[in-house]
Short mmCIF file of C-alpha atoms in Angstrom, two decimals:
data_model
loop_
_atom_site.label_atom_id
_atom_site.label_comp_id
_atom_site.label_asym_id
_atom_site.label_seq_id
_atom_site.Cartn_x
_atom_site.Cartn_y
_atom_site.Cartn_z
CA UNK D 175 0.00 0.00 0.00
CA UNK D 176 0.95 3.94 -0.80
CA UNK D 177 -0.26 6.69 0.75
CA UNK D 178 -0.87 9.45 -1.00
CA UNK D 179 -2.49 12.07 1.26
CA UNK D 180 -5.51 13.57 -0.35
CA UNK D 181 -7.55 12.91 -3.95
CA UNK D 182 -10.13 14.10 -5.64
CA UNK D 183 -12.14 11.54 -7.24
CA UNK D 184 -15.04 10.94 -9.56
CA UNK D 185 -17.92 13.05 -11.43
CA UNK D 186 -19.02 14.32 -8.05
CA UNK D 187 -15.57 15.65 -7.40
CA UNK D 188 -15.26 13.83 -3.74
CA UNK D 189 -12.86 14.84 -1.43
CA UNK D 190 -11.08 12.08 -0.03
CA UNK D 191 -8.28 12.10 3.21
CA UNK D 192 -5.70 9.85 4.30
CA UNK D 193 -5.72 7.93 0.56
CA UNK D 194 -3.88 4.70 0.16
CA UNK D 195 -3.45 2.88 -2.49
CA UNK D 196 -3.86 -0.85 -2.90
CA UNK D 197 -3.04 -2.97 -5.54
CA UNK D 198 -5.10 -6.09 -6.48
CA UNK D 199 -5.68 -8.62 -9.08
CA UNK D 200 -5.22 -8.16 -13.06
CA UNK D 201 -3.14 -5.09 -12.31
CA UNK D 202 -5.76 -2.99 -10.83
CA UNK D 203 -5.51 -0.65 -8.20
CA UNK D 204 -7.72 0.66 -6.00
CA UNK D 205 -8.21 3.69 -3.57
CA UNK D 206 -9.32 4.10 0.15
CA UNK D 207 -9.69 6.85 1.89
CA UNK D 208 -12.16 8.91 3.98
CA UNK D 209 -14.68 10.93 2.52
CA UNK D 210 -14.04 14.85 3.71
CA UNK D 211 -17.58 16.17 2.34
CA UNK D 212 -20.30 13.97 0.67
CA UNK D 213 -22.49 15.69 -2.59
CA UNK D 214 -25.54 15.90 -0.26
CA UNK D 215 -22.47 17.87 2.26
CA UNK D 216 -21.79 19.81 -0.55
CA UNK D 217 -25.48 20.72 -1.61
CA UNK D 218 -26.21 21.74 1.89
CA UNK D 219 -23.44 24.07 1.94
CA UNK D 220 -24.28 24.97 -1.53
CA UNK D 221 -27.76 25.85 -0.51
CA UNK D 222 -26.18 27.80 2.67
CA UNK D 223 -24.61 30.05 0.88
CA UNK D 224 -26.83 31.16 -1.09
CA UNK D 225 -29.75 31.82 1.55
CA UNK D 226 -27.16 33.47 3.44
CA UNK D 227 -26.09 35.72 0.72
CA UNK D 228 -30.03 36.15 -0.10
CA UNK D 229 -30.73 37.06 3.48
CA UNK D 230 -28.03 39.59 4.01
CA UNK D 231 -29.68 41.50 1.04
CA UNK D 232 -32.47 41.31 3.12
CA UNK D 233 -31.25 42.49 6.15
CA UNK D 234 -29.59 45.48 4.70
CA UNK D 235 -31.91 46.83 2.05
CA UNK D 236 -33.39 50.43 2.60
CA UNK D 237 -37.10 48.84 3.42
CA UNK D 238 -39.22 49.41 6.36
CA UNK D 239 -38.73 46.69 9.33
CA UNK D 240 -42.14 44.99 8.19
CA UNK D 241 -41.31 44.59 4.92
CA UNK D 242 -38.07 43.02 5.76
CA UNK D 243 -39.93 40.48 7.36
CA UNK D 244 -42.00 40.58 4.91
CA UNK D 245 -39.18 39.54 2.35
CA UNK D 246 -37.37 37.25 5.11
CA UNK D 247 -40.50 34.91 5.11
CA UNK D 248 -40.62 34.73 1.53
CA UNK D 249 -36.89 34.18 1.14
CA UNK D 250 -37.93 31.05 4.31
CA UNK D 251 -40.89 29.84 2.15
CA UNK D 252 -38.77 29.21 -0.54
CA UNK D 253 -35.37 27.64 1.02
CA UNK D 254 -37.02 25.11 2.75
CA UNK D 255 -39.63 24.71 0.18
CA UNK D 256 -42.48 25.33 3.19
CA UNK D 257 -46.05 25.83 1.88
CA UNK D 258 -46.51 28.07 4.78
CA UNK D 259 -44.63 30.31 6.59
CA UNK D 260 -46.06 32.22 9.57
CA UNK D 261 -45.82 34.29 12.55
CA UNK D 262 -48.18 33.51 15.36
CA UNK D 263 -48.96 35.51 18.49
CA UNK D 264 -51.01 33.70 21.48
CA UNK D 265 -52.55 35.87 24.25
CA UNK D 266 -54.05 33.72 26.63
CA UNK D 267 -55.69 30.88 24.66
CA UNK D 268 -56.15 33.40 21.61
CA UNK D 269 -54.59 32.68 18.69
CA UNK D 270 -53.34 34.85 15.89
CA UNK D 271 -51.79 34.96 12.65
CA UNK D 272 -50.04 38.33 12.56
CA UNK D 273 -47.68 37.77 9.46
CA UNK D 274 -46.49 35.47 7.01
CA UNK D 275 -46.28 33.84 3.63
CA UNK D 276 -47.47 30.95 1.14
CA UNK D 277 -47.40 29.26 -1.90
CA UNK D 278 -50.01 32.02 -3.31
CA UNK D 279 -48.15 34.92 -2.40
CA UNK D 280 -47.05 37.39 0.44
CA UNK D 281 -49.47 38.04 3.74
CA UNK D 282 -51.81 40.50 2.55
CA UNK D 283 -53.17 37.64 -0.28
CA UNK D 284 -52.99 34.56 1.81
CA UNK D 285 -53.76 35.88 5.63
CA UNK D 286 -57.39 34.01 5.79
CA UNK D 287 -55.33 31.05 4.41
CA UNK D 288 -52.84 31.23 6.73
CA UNK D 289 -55.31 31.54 9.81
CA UNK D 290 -57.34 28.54 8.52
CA UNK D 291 -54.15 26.34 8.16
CA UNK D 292 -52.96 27.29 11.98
CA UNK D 293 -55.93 26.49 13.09
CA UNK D 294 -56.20 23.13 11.23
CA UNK D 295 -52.69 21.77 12.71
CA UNK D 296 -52.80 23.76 15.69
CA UNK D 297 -54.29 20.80 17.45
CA UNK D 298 -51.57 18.32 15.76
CA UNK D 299 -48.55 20.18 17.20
CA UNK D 300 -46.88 20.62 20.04
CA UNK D 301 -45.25 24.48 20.28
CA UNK D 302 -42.41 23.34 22.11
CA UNK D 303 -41.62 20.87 20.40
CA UNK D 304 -39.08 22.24 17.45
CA UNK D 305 -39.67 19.45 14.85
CA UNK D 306 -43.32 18.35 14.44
CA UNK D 307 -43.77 15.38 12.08
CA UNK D 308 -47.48 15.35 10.62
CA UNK D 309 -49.07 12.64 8.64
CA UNK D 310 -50.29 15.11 5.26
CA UNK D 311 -54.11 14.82 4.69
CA UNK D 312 -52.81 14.29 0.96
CA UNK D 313 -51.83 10.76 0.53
CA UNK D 314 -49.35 11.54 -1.69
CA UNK D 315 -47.38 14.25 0.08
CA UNK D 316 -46.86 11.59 3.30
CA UNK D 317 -45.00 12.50 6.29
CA UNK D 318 -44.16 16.22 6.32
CA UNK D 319 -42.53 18.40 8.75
CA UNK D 320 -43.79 21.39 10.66
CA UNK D 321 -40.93 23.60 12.86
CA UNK D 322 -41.60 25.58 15.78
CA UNK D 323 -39.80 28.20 17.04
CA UNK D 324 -39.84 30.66 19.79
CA UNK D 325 -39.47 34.19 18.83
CA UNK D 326 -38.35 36.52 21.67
CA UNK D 327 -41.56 39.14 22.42
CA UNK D 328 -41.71 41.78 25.12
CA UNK D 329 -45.38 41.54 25.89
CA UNK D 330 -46.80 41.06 28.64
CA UNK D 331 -48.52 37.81 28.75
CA UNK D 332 -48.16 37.15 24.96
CA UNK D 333 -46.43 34.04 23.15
CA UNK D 334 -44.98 34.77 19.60
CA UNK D 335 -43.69 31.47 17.70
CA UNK D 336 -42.74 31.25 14.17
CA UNK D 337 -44.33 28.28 12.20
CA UNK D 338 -42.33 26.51 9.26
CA UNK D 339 -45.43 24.56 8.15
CA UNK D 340 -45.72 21.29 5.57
CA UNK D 341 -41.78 21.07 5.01
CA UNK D 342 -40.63 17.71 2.84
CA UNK D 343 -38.27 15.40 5.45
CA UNK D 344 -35.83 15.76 2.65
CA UNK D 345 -34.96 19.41 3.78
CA UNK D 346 -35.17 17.82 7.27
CA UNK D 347 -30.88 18.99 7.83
CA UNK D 348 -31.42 22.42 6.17
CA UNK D 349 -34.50 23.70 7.58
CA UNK D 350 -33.82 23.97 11.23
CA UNK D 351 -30.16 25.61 10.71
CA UNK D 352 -32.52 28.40 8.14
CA UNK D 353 -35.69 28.47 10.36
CA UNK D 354 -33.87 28.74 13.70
CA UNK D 355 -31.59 32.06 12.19
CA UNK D 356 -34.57 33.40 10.62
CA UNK D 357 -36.40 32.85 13.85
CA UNK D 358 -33.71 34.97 15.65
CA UNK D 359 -33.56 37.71 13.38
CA UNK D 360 -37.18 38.35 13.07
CA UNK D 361 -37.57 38.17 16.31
CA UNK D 362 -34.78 41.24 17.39
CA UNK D 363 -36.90 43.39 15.34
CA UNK D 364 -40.19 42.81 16.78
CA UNK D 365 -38.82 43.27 20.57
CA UNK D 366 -37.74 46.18 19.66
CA UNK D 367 -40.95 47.20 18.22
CA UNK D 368 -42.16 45.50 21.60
CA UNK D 369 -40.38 48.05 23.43
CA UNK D 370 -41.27 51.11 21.77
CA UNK D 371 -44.56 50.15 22.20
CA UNK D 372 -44.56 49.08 25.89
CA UNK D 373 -43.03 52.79 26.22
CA UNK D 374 -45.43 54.40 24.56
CA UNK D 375 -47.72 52.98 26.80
CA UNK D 376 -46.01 54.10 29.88
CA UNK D 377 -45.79 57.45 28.61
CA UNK D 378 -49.44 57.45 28.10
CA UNK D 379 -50.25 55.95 31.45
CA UNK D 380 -47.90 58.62 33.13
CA UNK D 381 -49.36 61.41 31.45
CA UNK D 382 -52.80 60.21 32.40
CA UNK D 383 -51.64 59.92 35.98
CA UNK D 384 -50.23 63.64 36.10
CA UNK D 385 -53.12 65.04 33.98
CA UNK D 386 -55.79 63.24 37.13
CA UNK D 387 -53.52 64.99 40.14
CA UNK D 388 -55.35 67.39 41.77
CA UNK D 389 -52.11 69.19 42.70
CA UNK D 390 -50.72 71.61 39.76
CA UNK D 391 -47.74 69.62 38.04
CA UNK D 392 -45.30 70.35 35.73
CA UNK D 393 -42.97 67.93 34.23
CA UNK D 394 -39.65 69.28 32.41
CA UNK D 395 -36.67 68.37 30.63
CA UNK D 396 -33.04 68.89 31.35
CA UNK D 397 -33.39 72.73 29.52
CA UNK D 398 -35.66 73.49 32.54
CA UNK D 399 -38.30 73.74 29.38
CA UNK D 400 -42.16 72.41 30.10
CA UNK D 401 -42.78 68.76 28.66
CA UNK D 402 -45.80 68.69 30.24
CA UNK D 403 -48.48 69.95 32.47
CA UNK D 404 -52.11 69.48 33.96
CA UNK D 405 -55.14 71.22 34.26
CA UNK D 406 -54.43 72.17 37.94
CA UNK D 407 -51.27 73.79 36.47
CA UNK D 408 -53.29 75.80 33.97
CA UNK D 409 -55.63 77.20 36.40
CA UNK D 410 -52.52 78.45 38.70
CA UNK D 411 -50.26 79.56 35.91
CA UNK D 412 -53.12 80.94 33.39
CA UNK D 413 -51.17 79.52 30.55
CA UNK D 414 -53.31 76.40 28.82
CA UNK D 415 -52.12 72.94 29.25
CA UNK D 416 -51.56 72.88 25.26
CA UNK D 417 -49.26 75.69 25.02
CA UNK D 418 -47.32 74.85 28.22
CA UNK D 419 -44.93 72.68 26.08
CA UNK D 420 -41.73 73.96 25.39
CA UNK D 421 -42.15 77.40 27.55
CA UNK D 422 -39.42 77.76 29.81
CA UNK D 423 -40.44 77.28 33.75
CA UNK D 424 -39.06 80.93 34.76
#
């Protein structure tokens, strides 16, 4: 036997380590070695690369948030051929489709589509459980896979998941890798959407709360300029509450 190190064999172009060579009968000779990256290795990487390339484009393009989700679904739909693709929010035991994608088209064609699907497998999967494995009311299509995955939400008492829904089991090694980065990414914009809502709301509790004191308040700013004031303030300062903002306090 020789060694030879590394070949490159065949059609496929397989990578092979640690090759010896062995000679046998009739003057032939034969090769062993181990594989370093198999064609269904390489078509996974393949396929890798090109979502990943496809998603930064995503992810930087001058669009609005939403319709960078919007785009990131539809980019999802395709890479691990899904026939569904959605976001779902859960308040209590209430439900909701609040984005997505299908084989007909972007959110705004297939929402009542989308809603009717969730909640026809919504009793057949478990939401956390990552990999659901569903027996397809179409005979032919057999076992298909649904994915599951928790997307990070600052809501009080709210559940956001998104839903990877009728995937073939031959994308069963590409789709969780794509699903669970996707999953990720949408789900750092949305908490911050979260939190710019949840502060809007405590702004708007807070000025409710100063606007109900009986006691004249004013609230300002660093400048020692009015941000805001309440009815009580009006009456002792004669200035109305609507043109309080911005005046300075002296």
């Amino acid at each position: 036997p020789v060694r030879i190190g590394r070949a490159v064999l065949g059609m496929e172009l397989t990578e092979l380590d640690g090759v010896v060579l062995l000679p046998g009968e009739d003057g032939r000779v034969y090769l062993a070695g181990t594989p370093l990256e198999s064609p269904s290795d390489r078509h996974r990487r393949e396929a890798l690369t090109r979502w990943r390339s496809d998603l930064a484009d995503v992810a930087t393009a001058p669009l609005p948030q939403m319709r960078r989700i919007h785009a990131c679904l539809e980019l999802l739909l395709r890479y691990v051929a899904a026939r569904h693709v959605m976001i779902v929010e859960a308040r209590g035991d209430q439900f909701e489709v609040i984005n997505g994608a299908s084989e007909r088209g972007p959110f705004g064609l297939c929402c009542q589509d989308l809603a009717e699907r969730f909640a026809q497998i919504r009793p057949r999967i478990d939401l956390a459980r990552f990999v659901n494995r569903l027996e397809d009311e179409n005979a032919s299509s057999g076992t298909t896979l649904t994915l599951v995955h928790p997307i990070g939400c600052a809501l009080p008492e709210t559940g956001r998941w998104l839903v990877a829904d009728a995937i073939g089991v031959e994308n069963e090694d590409l789709a969780p890798l794509i699903v669970t980065t996707v999953s990720n990414w949408i789900g750092n914009i949305l908490h911050a959407a979260d939190e710019v809502q949840l502060s809007r709301e405590r702004d708007r509790l807070y000025a409710e709360v100063v606007r109900a004191m009986s006691d004249a308040v004013l609230v300002v700013d660093a400048h020692q300029c009015v941000v805001q004031g309440n009815d009580a303030a009006a009456r002792l300062t004669g200035v109305a509450v609507g043109q309080m903002t911005g005046m300075p306090v002296s």
